[in-house]
Amino acid sequence: MNNDIPLKYYDIVDEYSTEAAQTVSEAERDSLANYFQLLLTRLMNNEEISEEAQQEMASEAGINALRIDDIANFLNQWGNE
């Protein structure tokens, strides 16, 4: 676990992993928590998140770009609950 990433983002990774289209490996947890932190920080700051920005954040966080749409769908569903 990366100490720079608050635990709440790991909680989101745990929730995401129960619904993800592709199984989340232990090795991906830090990268996914980092991606959620980057993404949700932008959302909380009311910043626009383009497809290009999502690609850049995925690259920065070190996640597979194929997860971007799955994560977006998860967050949309999560936000509607």
Coordinates of C-alpha atoms in Angstrom, one line a residue, residues 35 38 42 50-62 68:
Y35 CA -6.1 6.6 -10.5
L38 CA -6.5 11.6 -9.5
R42 CA -10.5 16.5 -10.6
S50 CA -11.8 14.5 -21.3
E51 CA -10.9 11.2 -22.8
E52 CA -7.4 12.5 -23.2
A53 CA -7.2 13.5 -19.6
Q54 CA -8.4 10.0 -18.6
Q55 CA -5.7 8.5 -20.7
E56 CA -3.1 10.7 -19.1
M57 CA -4.2 9.9 -15.6
A58 CA -4.3 6.2 -16.4
S59 CA -0.7 6.4 -17.8
E60 CA 0.4 8.4 -14.7
A61 CA -1.2 6.0 -12.3
G62 CA 0.1 3.0 -14.2
I68 CA -10.9 3.4 -18.2

